[in-house]
Tab-separated table of C-alpha atoms in Angstrom:
chain	number	residue	atom	x	y	z
A	1	PRO	CA	115.559	75.523	79.943
A	2	ASP	CA	117.192	73.209	77.119
A	3	ASP	CA	120.223	71.411	78.078
A	4	GLU	CA	122.485	72.329	74.701
A	5	PRO	CA	122.763	75.706	73.853
A	6	ASP	CA	121.893	77.070	70.456
A	7	ASP	CA	123.792	77.457	67.974
A	8	GLU	CA	123.308	80.769	66.765
A	9	PRO	CA	122.769	83.534	68.836
A	10	ASP	CA	118.887	85.183	68.903
A	11	ASP	CA	119.073	88.273	66.728
A	12	GLU	CA	117.430	90.244	70.193
A	13	PRO	CA	118.994	89.845	73.313
A	14	ASP	CA	117.102	88.505	76.198
A	15	ASP	CA	115.953	90.030	79.158
A	16	ALA	CA	118.273	88.331	81.210
A	17	ASP	CA	121.257	89.897	79.227
A	18	HIS	CA	120.514	92.984	79.930
A	19	LEU	CA	120.954	92.609	83.890
A	20	PRO	CA	124.162	94.540	84.813
A	21	ARG	CA	127.712	92.582	85.317
A	22	ALA	CA	127.723	94.114	89.043
A	23	LEU	CA	124.962	91.726	90.115
A	24	GLU	CA	126.612	88.474	89.508
A	25	SER	CA	129.845	89.881	91.268
A	26	PHE	CA	127.605	90.761	94.434
A	27	SER	CA	124.959	88.427	94.482
A	28	ARG	CA	127.233	85.312	94.047
A	29	GLY	CA	123.812	82.698	93.754
A	30	VAL	CA	122.812	84.103	97.077
A	31	PHE	CA	119.510	86.160	96.004
A	32	GLU	CA	117.171	84.870	92.947
A	33	VAL	CA	117.383	87.576	90.291
A	34	PRO	CA	114.627	87.400	87.710
A	35	ALA	CA	115.110	89.739	84.336
A	36	ALA	CA	116.372	92.913	84.840
A	37	SER	CA	112.926	94.270	83.737
A	38	ASN	CA	110.599	92.288	85.433
A	39	TYR	CA	109.215	92.884	88.673
A	40	THR	CA	107.629	90.014	89.263
A	41	HIS	CA	107.571	87.485	91.650
A	42	PRO	CA	110.377	84.797	91.224
A	43	VAL	CA	107.834	82.094	91.709
A	44	ALA	CA	105.626	83.112	88.728
A	45	THR	CA	108.289	83.202	86.789
A	46	SER	CA	110.804	81.157	86.907
A	47	GLN	CA	110.159	77.227	86.688
A	48	SER	CA	113.291	76.544	88.114
A	49	ILE	CA	113.165	78.861	91.345
A	50	ARG	CA	109.620	76.924	91.228
A	51	HIS	CA	111.063	73.015	90.738
A	52	ALA	CA	113.784	74.173	93.651
A	53	LEU	CA	110.552	74.824	96.574
A	54	GLY	CA	109.686	71.641	96.079
A	55	SER	CA	106.435	69.890	94.242
A	56	GLU	CA	104.020	71.419	96.774
A	57	ARG	CA	104.961	74.685	96.113
A	58	ALA	CA	105.690	74.336	92.779
A	59	SER	CA	101.814	73.356	91.947
A	60	ALA	CA	100.414	76.411	94.143
A	61	ALA	CA	99.257	78.973	91.418
A	62	PRO	CA	101.618	81.866	90.618
A	63	PRO	CA	100.434	84.880	93.019
A	64	GLU	CA	98.657	88.036	92.093
A	65	VAL	CA	100.700	91.137	91.442
A	66	GLY	CA	99.221	94.583	91.789
A	67	PRO	CA	95.944	96.762	93.566
A	68	VAL	CA	92.733	94.842	93.862
A	69	SER	CA	89.622	96.389	94.165
A	70	LEU	CA	87.517	96.583	97.303
A	71	LEU	CA	85.042	94.075	95.716
A	72	GLU	CA	87.485	91.392	95.215
A	73	LEU	CA	88.651	91.247	98.750
A	74	HIS	CA	85.718	89.195	99.649
A	75	ASP	CA	82.843	86.590	98.989
A	76	GLY	CA	80.463	88.895	96.935
A	77	SER	CA	77.965	89.139	99.909
A	78	LEU	CA	77.166	92.098	101.530
A	79	GLY	CA	78.356	90.853	105.401
A	80	GLY	CA	81.682	90.248	103.413
A	81	LEU	CA	81.838	93.919	102.128
A	82	ILE	CA	80.702	95.341	105.294
A	83	VAL	CA	83.825	93.078	107.303
A	84	THR	CA	86.111	94.287	104.686
A	85	ALA	CA	85.429	97.961	104.479
A	86	SER	CA	84.906	97.857	108.150
A	87	THR	CA	88.667	96.591	108.499
A	88	MET	CA	89.646	98.708	105.916
A	89	ALA	CA	88.434	101.868	108.013
A	90	ALA	CA	91.048	102.002	110.624
A	91	PRO	CA	94.328	102.573	108.283
A	92	THR	CA	92.417	105.124	106.445
A	93	LEU	CA	91.716	107.055	109.997
A	94	ALA	CA	94.949	106.019	111.007
A	95	MET	CA	96.389	107.863	108.059
A	96	ALA	CA	93.934	111.049	108.545
A	97	GLU	CA	95.323	111.367	112.001
A	98	LEU	CA	98.778	111.462	110.725
A	99	TRP	CA	98.057	114.099	108.439
A	100	LEU	CA	96.426	115.986	110.749
A	101	ARG	CA	99.365	115.513	113.571
A	102	PHE	CA	101.347	116.245	110.562
A	103	PHE	CA	99.942	119.831	109.925
A	104	ALA	CA	98.270	120.723	113.480
A	105	VAL	CA	100.883	123.463	114.015
A	106	PHE	CA	99.580	125.009	110.580
A	107	LEU	CA	96.128	124.373	110.877
A	108	CYS	CA	95.202	125.104	114.290
A	109	PRO	CA	96.606	128.847	114.107
A	110	ALA	CA	95.032	129.526	110.436
A	111	CYS	CA	91.200	127.671	112.405
A	112	LEU	CA	91.591	130.103	115.068
A	113	ALA	CA	92.088	133.343	113.006
A	114	TRP	CA	89.011	132.006	111.124
A	115	MET	CA	87.046	131.241	113.955
A	116	ILE	CA	87.936	134.969	116.012
A	117	HIS	CA	86.927	136.637	112.472
A	118	GLY	CA	83.761	135.241	112.706
A	119	GLU	CA	83.519	135.785	116.113
A	120	LEU	CA	84.657	139.970	115.608
A	121	GLY	CA	81.602	139.980	112.771
A	122	SER	CA	79.184	138.380	114.940
A	123	TRP	CA	79.929	141.140	117.705
A	124	ASN	CA	79.822	144.346	115.286
A	125	ALA	CA	78.115	147.030	116.961
A	126	ALA	CA	76.507	148.679	114.308
A	127	GLY	CA	74.280	145.335	113.689
A	128	ARG	CA	74.404	143.285	116.573
A	129	LYS	CA	70.880	142.103	117.041
A	130	ARG	CA	71.011	141.043	113.454
A	131	GLU	CA	73.944	139.708	114.415
A	132	GLU	CA	72.805	137.437	117.382
A	133	ALA	CA	69.512	136.343	115.641
A	134	SER	CA	72.012	134.896	112.408
A	135	TYR	CA	74.424	133.763	114.242
A	136	GLY	CA	73.410	130.262	114.383
A	137	GLU	CA	72.354	130.040	110.705
A	138	GLY	CA	75.592	131.406	109.221
A	139	ILE	CA	77.267	128.265	109.867
A	140	GLY	CA	77.299	126.160	106.927
A	141	GLY	CA	79.638	123.235	106.151
A	142	LEU	CA	82.689	125.063	106.168
A	143	GLY	CA	82.387	126.767	109.136
A	144	MET	CA	81.522	122.927	110.914
A	145	ALA	CA	84.324	121.660	109.043
A	146	VAL	CA	86.926	124.547	110.214
A	147	HIS	CA	86.185	124.483	114.095
A	148	THR	CA	86.436	120.841	113.751
A	149	VAL	CA	89.731	120.852	112.114
A	150	GLY	CA	90.558	123.699	114.974
A	151	LEU	CA	89.516	121.907	117.712
A	152	ALA	CA	91.303	118.582	116.425
A	153	SER	CA	94.786	120.281	115.878
A	154	SER	CA	94.600	122.377	118.834
A	155	ALA	CA	94.445	118.644	120.490
A	156	VAL	CA	96.940	117.246	119.017
A	157	LEU	CA	98.838	120.418	119.818
A	158	LEU	CA	97.856	119.562	123.785
A	159	THR	CA	98.416	115.625	123.466
A	160	ASP	CA	101.414	114.770	121.506
A	161	SER	CA	104.563	113.954	122.734
A	162	LEU	CA	106.648	116.030	119.827
A	163	TYR	CA	104.979	118.810	120.442
A	164	VAL	CA	104.763	118.920	123.709
A	165	TYR	CA	108.505	117.848	124.302
A	166	GLN	CA	108.994	121.143	121.602
A	167	TYR	CA	106.529	123.614	123.371
A	168	GLY	CA	105.415	122.748	126.625
A	169	ARG	CA	102.610	121.877	128.040
A	170	GLY	CA	101.309	125.824	128.140
A	171	LEU	CA	101.013	126.490	124.660
A	172	GLY	CA	98.807	123.471	123.858
A	173	LEU	CA	96.494	124.080	126.590
A	174	SER	CA	95.996	127.667	125.967
A	175	LEU	CA	95.124	127.009	122.105
A	176	PHE	CA	93.133	123.996	123.241
A	177	ALA	CA	90.920	126.153	125.543
A	178	LEU	CA	90.205	128.763	123.396
A	179	SER	CA	89.434	126.564	120.189
A	180	SER	CA	86.682	124.417	122.550
A	181	LEU	CA	85.372	128.363	123.733
A	182	LEU	CA	84.468	128.723	120.256
A	183	THR	CA	83.566	125.778	119.123
A	184	VAL	CA	81.102	125.158	122.154
A	185	ARG	CA	79.237	128.454	121.397
A	186	ARG	CA	78.867	127.714	117.657
A	187	CYS	CA	77.220	124.549	119.291
A	188	THR	CA	75.177	126.097	121.913
A	189	THR	CA	74.366	129.540	119.433
A	190	SER	CA	73.354	126.748	116.679
A	191	SER	CA	71.040	125.034	118.960
A	192	LYS	CA	68.812	127.586	119.772
A	193	THR	CA	68.254	128.765	116.150
A	194	VAL	CA	68.180	125.704	114.590
A	195	GLY	CA	64.342	126.051	114.883
A	196	SER	CA	63.906	127.651	111.667
A	197	HIS	CA	66.282	124.871	109.856
A	198	ALA	CA	65.244	121.977	111.158
A	199	ARG	CA	63.350	120.981	108.169
A	200	THR	CA	66.763	121.321	106.196
A	201	ASN	CA	69.096	118.738	105.643
A	202	LYS	CA	71.848	120.958	107.518
A	203	SER	CA	69.824	119.794	110.465
A	204	GLY	CA	71.615	116.409	110.175
A	205	ALA	CA	75.283	118.031	109.640
A	206	ARG	CA	74.604	120.406	112.905
A	207	LYS	CA	73.849	117.365	115.069
A	208	LEU	CA	76.915	115.320	113.664
A	209	PHE	CA	78.774	119.113	114.226
A	210	ARG	CA	77.949	118.684	117.621
A	211	LEU	CA	78.316	114.961	118.324
A	212	SER	CA	82.154	115.038	116.927
A	213	THR	CA	83.186	118.183	119.068
A	214	PHE	CA	81.591	116.336	122.009
A	215	ALA	CA	83.662	113.133	120.783
A	216	LEU	CA	86.992	115.357	120.463
A	217	LEU	CA	86.089	116.880	123.962
A	218	VAL	CA	86.021	113.657	125.996
A	219	VAL	CA	88.669	111.711	123.744
A	220	THR	CA	90.960	114.719	124.460
A	221	ALA	CA	90.288	114.741	127.761
A	222	VAL	CA	90.818	111.374	128.459
A	223	VAL	CA	94.245	111.301	126.575
A	224	TYR	CA	95.439	113.982	128.376
A	225	MET	CA	94.711	112.694	132.029
A	226	ARG	CA	96.346	109.134	130.737
A	227	SER	CA	99.295	111.045	129.070
A	228	ASP	CA	101.785	110.021	132.742
A	229	GLY	CA	100.654	106.542	131.695
A	230	GLY	CA	97.381	106.379	133.507
A	231	VAL	CA	98.591	106.682	137.102
A	232	ALA	CA	96.376	109.529	137.645
A	233	MET	CA	93.440	108.344	136.253
A	234	ASP	CA	93.719	105.116	137.754
A	235	GLY	CA	93.956	106.852	141.318
A	236	TYR	CA	90.946	108.852	140.512
A	237	ILE	CA	89.145	106.120	139.471
A	238	ASN	CA	89.848	103.830	142.595
A	239	ARG	CA	88.911	106.585	144.355
A	240	PHE	CA	86.183	107.894	143.651
A	241	VAL	CA	84.327	104.958	141.490
A	242	PRO	CA	85.210	101.572	143.168
A	243	SER	CA	82.742	99.925	141.366
A	244	LEU	CA	84.292	100.734	138.015
A	245	ALA	CA	87.823	99.951	139.158
A	246	ALA	CA	86.785	96.546	140.224
A	247	ALA	CA	84.752	95.858	137.180
A	248	THR	CA	88.014	96.399	134.902
A	249	GLY	CA	90.728	95.237	137.016
A	250	ALA	CA	92.288	98.490	137.931
A	251	ASP	CA	92.390	97.431	141.779
A	252	ARG	CA	93.170	93.804	140.885
A	253	ALA	CA	96.346	91.552	141.551
A	254	GLU	CA	97.946	90.748	138.433
A	255	ASP	CA	97.266	86.767	137.424
A	256	GLY	CA	99.711	84.587	136.459
A	257	PRO	CA	104.015	85.059	136.149
A	258	PHE	CA	105.056	88.340	137.492
A	259	ASP	CA	105.779	90.322	134.157
A	260	PRO	CA	108.384	93.244	134.665
A	261	LEU	CA	107.403	95.022	131.668
A	262	ARG	CA	104.030	95.773	133.086
A	263	HIS	CA	105.472	97.326	136.421
A	264	LEU	CA	108.022	99.717	134.791
A	265	PRO	CA	106.702	102.870	135.434
A	266	HIS	CA	105.379	105.027	132.342
A	267	PRO	CA	107.722	107.896	131.132
A	268	GLY	CA	104.631	110.227	130.489
A	269	ILE	CA	104.794	113.204	128.446
A	270	ASP	CA	106.044	116.460	129.791
A	271	THR	CA	108.177	119.175	129.130
A	272	PRO	CA	112.064	117.405	129.548
A	273	THR	CA	114.479	117.901	132.651
A	274	ILE	CA	117.213	117.073	130.513
A	275	ASP	CA	119.401	119.108	127.753
A	276	ALA	CA	119.211	117.956	124.305
A	277	GLY	CA	122.366	116.402	123.229
A	278	THR	CA	123.991	112.635	122.955
A	279	TYR	CA	124.610	110.380	125.731
A	280	HIS	CA	126.664	107.929	125.940
A	281	SER	CA	128.370	105.262	128.099
A	282	ARG	CA	132.281	106.474	128.508
A	283	SER	CA	133.684	103.069	129.389
A	284	ASN	CA	131.990	101.422	126.219
A	285	GLU	CA	135.123	102.081	124.256
A	286	PHE	CA	133.532	101.281	120.671
A	287	ILE	CA	130.794	103.580	121.625
A	288	SER	CA	133.341	106.453	122.452
A	289	ASP	CA	135.479	106.087	119.396
A	290	VAL	CA	131.836	106.537	117.307
A	291	ILE	CA	131.147	109.766	119.103
A	292	SER	CA	134.713	111.188	119.401
A	293	GLY	CA	134.611	111.385	115.174
A	294	TRP	CA	130.602	113.049	115.391
A	295	PRO	CA	131.231	116.510	115.469
A	296	GLU	CA	129.950	118.043	118.818
A	297	GLU	CA	127.698	120.977	116.903
A	298	ALA	CA	125.845	118.265	115.244
A	299	ARG	CA	125.144	116.552	118.459
A	300	ALA	CA	121.748	117.965	119.288
A	301	TYR	CA	119.961	118.408	116.335
A	302	GLY	CA	117.770	122.281	116.773
A	303	ALA	CA	117.684	125.649	115.335
A	304	GLU	CA	120.925	126.270	116.794
A	305	SER	CA	122.913	123.661	115.104
A	306	GLY	CA	121.525	124.658	112.017
A	307	ALA	CA	117.689	122.836	111.610
A	308	THR	CA	114.963	125.019	110.216
A	309	PRO	CA	113.227	126.420	113.014
A	310	TYR	CA	109.827	126.794	111.589
A	311	LEU	CA	109.871	122.671	111.066
A	312	VAL	CA	109.231	122.159	115.377
A	313	SER	CA	109.372	118.247	115.145
A	314	GLY	CA	111.295	115.256	113.383
A	315	ASP	CA	107.824	114.107	112.026
A	316	HIS	CA	108.316	117.551	110.093
A	317	ARG	CA	112.040	117.513	109.373
A	318	THR	CA	111.686	114.643	107.662
A	319	GLY	CA	108.733	114.613	105.626
A	320	ILE	CA	108.300	118.490	104.524
A	321	PRO	CA	111.571	118.630	103.166
A	322	PHE	CA	110.627	116.124	100.465
A	323	LEU	CA	107.286	117.230	100.080
A	324	VAL	CA	108.438	120.548	98.267
A	325	ASN	CA	111.679	119.076	96.980
A	326	SER	CA	111.625	116.178	94.466
A	327	VAL	CA	114.095	113.614	94.158
A	328	PRO	CA	115.406	111.875	90.978
A	329	ASP	CA	114.150	108.592	90.342
A	330	GLN	CA	116.815	106.166	91.393
A	331	GLU	CA	117.597	102.826	88.818
A	332	TYR	CA	117.064	100.021	90.946
A	333	VAL	CA	117.564	96.185	89.786
A	334	ARG	CA	115.209	93.917	91.904
A	335	VAL	CA	116.262	90.472	93.411
A	336	TRP	CA	114.402	88.034	95.853
A	337	CYS	CA	115.597	86.705	99.089
A	338	PRO	CA	114.004	83.821	100.396
A	339	ASN	CA	112.839	83.997	103.957
A	340	GLU	CA	113.123	80.477	105.168
A	341	PHE	CA	110.854	80.405	108.218
A	342	ASP	CA	107.628	80.515	106.131
A	343	GLY	CA	109.201	80.193	102.674
A	344	GLU	CA	108.072	83.609	101.846
A	345	GLN	CA	110.164	85.829	98.953
A	346	VAL	CA	111.354	89.357	100.242
A	347	ALA	CA	111.845	91.833	97.367
A	348	LEU	CA	115.097	93.991	97.637
A	349	ASP	CA	115.554	96.900	95.037
A	350	VAL	CA	119.862	97.150	94.500
A	351	ALA	CA	121.196	100.370	93.637
A	352	PHE	CA	124.691	100.463	92.231
A	353	PRO	CA	126.738	103.532	92.088
A	354	TYR	CA	127.924	103.962	88.190
A	355	SER	CA	131.369	103.452	86.559
A	356	THR	CA	133.423	105.993	84.296
A	357	ASP	CA	131.949	104.093	81.216
A	358	GLY	CA	128.350	104.755	82.954
A	359	GLU	CA	127.634	100.909	83.594
A	360	PHE	CA	126.486	99.640	86.682
A	361	GLU	CA	129.843	98.411	89.030
A	362	HIS	CA	129.940	97.191	92.861
A	363	ASP	CA	132.864	98.651	94.732
A	364	ALA	CA	133.702	95.993	97.518
A	365	THR	CA	135.761	98.457	99.330
A	366	ARG	CA	132.464	101.063	99.884
A	367	PRO	CA	130.027	99.765	102.535
A	368	VAL	CA	126.850	97.981	101.408
A	369	LEU	CA	123.667	100.018	103.277
A	370	LEU	CA	120.701	98.051	103.965
A	371	VAL	CA	117.796	100.635	104.135
A	372	LEU	CA	114.390	99.986	105.528
A	373	HIS	CA	111.293	102.274	104.234
A	374	GLY	CA	108.958	103.528	106.315
A	375	LEU	CA	105.475	101.904	107.421
A	376	ASN	CA	103.935	102.245	104.014
A	377	GLY	CA	106.481	103.473	101.335
A	378	GLY	CA	109.213	101.485	99.707
A	379	SER	CA	112.120	102.702	97.387
A	380	PHE	CA	110.395	105.333	95.600
A	381	GLU	CA	109.664	107.319	98.655
A	382	GLU	CA	111.167	110.713	98.405
A	383	TYR	CA	113.705	110.343	101.454
A	384	VAL	CA	115.185	106.716	100.338
A	385	LYS	CA	116.032	108.209	97.140
A	386	ASP	CA	117.545	111.257	98.678
A	387	LEU	CA	119.606	108.780	100.624
A	388	VAL	CA	120.341	106.389	97.624
A	389	MET	CA	121.410	108.586	95.387
A	390	ARG	CA	123.992	110.707	97.744
A	391	GLU	CA	125.374	107.173	98.729
A	392	ARG	CA	125.737	106.115	94.739
A	393	ALA	CA	127.471	109.179	94.674
A	394	LYS	CA	129.970	108.071	97.377
A	395	GLY	CA	130.246	104.742	95.357
A	396	SER	CA	128.237	102.256	97.393
A	397	THR	CA	125.843	99.899	96.800
A	398	VAL	CA	122.328	100.652	98.473
A	399	ILE	CA	119.822	97.870	99.507
A	400	VAL	CA	116.198	98.923	100.031
A	401	LEU	CA	114.343	96.140	101.332
A	402	ILE	CA	110.802	96.145	100.518
A	403	ALA	CA	109.036	95.196	103.427
A	404	ARG	CA	106.376	92.067	102.167
A	405	GLY	CA	102.828	93.385	100.621
A	406	MET	CA	104.281	96.401	100.030
A	407	MET	CA	104.858	98.119	95.938
A	408	ASP	CA	102.493	95.672	95.370
A	409	THR	CA	104.765	92.529	95.886
A	410	ALA	CA	102.937	89.028	96.555
A	411	VAL	CA	103.006	87.437	99.481
A	412	ARG	CA	102.097	83.694	99.696
A	413	GLY	CA	100.940	82.640	102.518
A	414	TRP	CA	99.447	84.292	105.832
A	415	ASN	CA	102.316	85.766	107.046
A	416	ILE	CA	101.364	89.313	105.659
A	417	PHE	CA	102.945	92.548	106.550
A	418	HIS	CA	103.792	93.520	109.939
A	419	GLY	CA	105.445	96.656	111.022
A	420	ALA	CA	107.246	94.417	114.111
A	421	ARG	CA	108.421	92.207	111.878
A	422	THR	CA	112.177	90.872	111.614
A	423	GLY	CA	112.683	87.947	110.032
A	424	ASP	CA	113.122	89.510	106.768
A	425	VAL	CA	115.522	91.944	107.708
A	426	ASP	CA	117.229	88.847	109.218
A	427	ALA	CA	117.272	87.026	106.595
A	428	ALA	CA	118.294	89.853	103.677
A	429	ALA	CA	120.934	91.144	106.429
A	430	ARG	CA	122.486	87.469	105.952
A	431	ALA	CA	122.159	87.140	102.601
A	432	VAL	CA	123.796	90.897	101.604
A	433	ARG	CA	126.909	89.310	104.443
């Protein structure tokens, strides 16, 4: 910037003039503040910030911000493309499993109803022989998909901790047994009649259907047997397959120093034996004071205390309300908090409450909230906006910490996003304090 200010003001104010006055009193020089209308990384927008980072970093190219295509993530070779695609497959499968777990309680009954309807139709007394002859032929892509999704959904109800805690083992086991019976029957009946269709493109789909069914059954059995922490399964391996136990090291003593974390008993997944509620140490005066101001009817979250009865898990009660209801967009001012450990800049979206004249203001007498979003979220997520909207209405300033790399924020080094990273939270909390 020039050393001497301009004598005549510009006809049009620059972006810095649009920064809210509340930000000046709130930041106090702690945060890096780019233009209010510019969310770009500060290293790419401010020469003074680049100078403050030192000559080595000042000479670095500004980071690119924004999504990139799959072809830009490798060196252009076929091998690089295969490696990149394979590493991106795991998050895709994880998201698919998350959505399946989310809707399993609704998908499983619907798929089972469809499968039972097909079974009843095939056993129609008027045309039983005809139906049996065409039973395997009648299964198409839709039928395979319904059976696969139904079996996978029932497996989730049997093995997922949230559903087991809600319903116990009985419901999931019954649905899984019925889904397995109907799906295996489809597989075996289809194999008996596949001869007339082996020359068609459907034969490959049938093989994939049978393979996926077998894989689901095996994986579900393994997950179920290890739901106690693997105690029972390891015991069976040591007893009946000692050679496998020796190969996997299940019967060998632990090498190296003693690690107490590896010897803690696994809590397992089973029906809870304690009542729902809030448990705390009564000898801790601070915690007791906090609990005393908490209404007793709100200390357990269930249908008895006002929770929606058909939303049966914490996932449902968190996500579904925001899938069917929208929250108005919130106004944020983005600032950047440096992490001194590795020199990265962490984005913070600050939402100020409104004053009586419609301007942003910061009330130092009200609590300041530091909000952490989900694994793949940001300040635009519905549940985040809902919290921001409610707390702004109470007069509080709300700060949403954007995990590095999320919302297309740039990461300049190799310390990329990690779900267990606490350094950015520490840096942001210290700056806010």
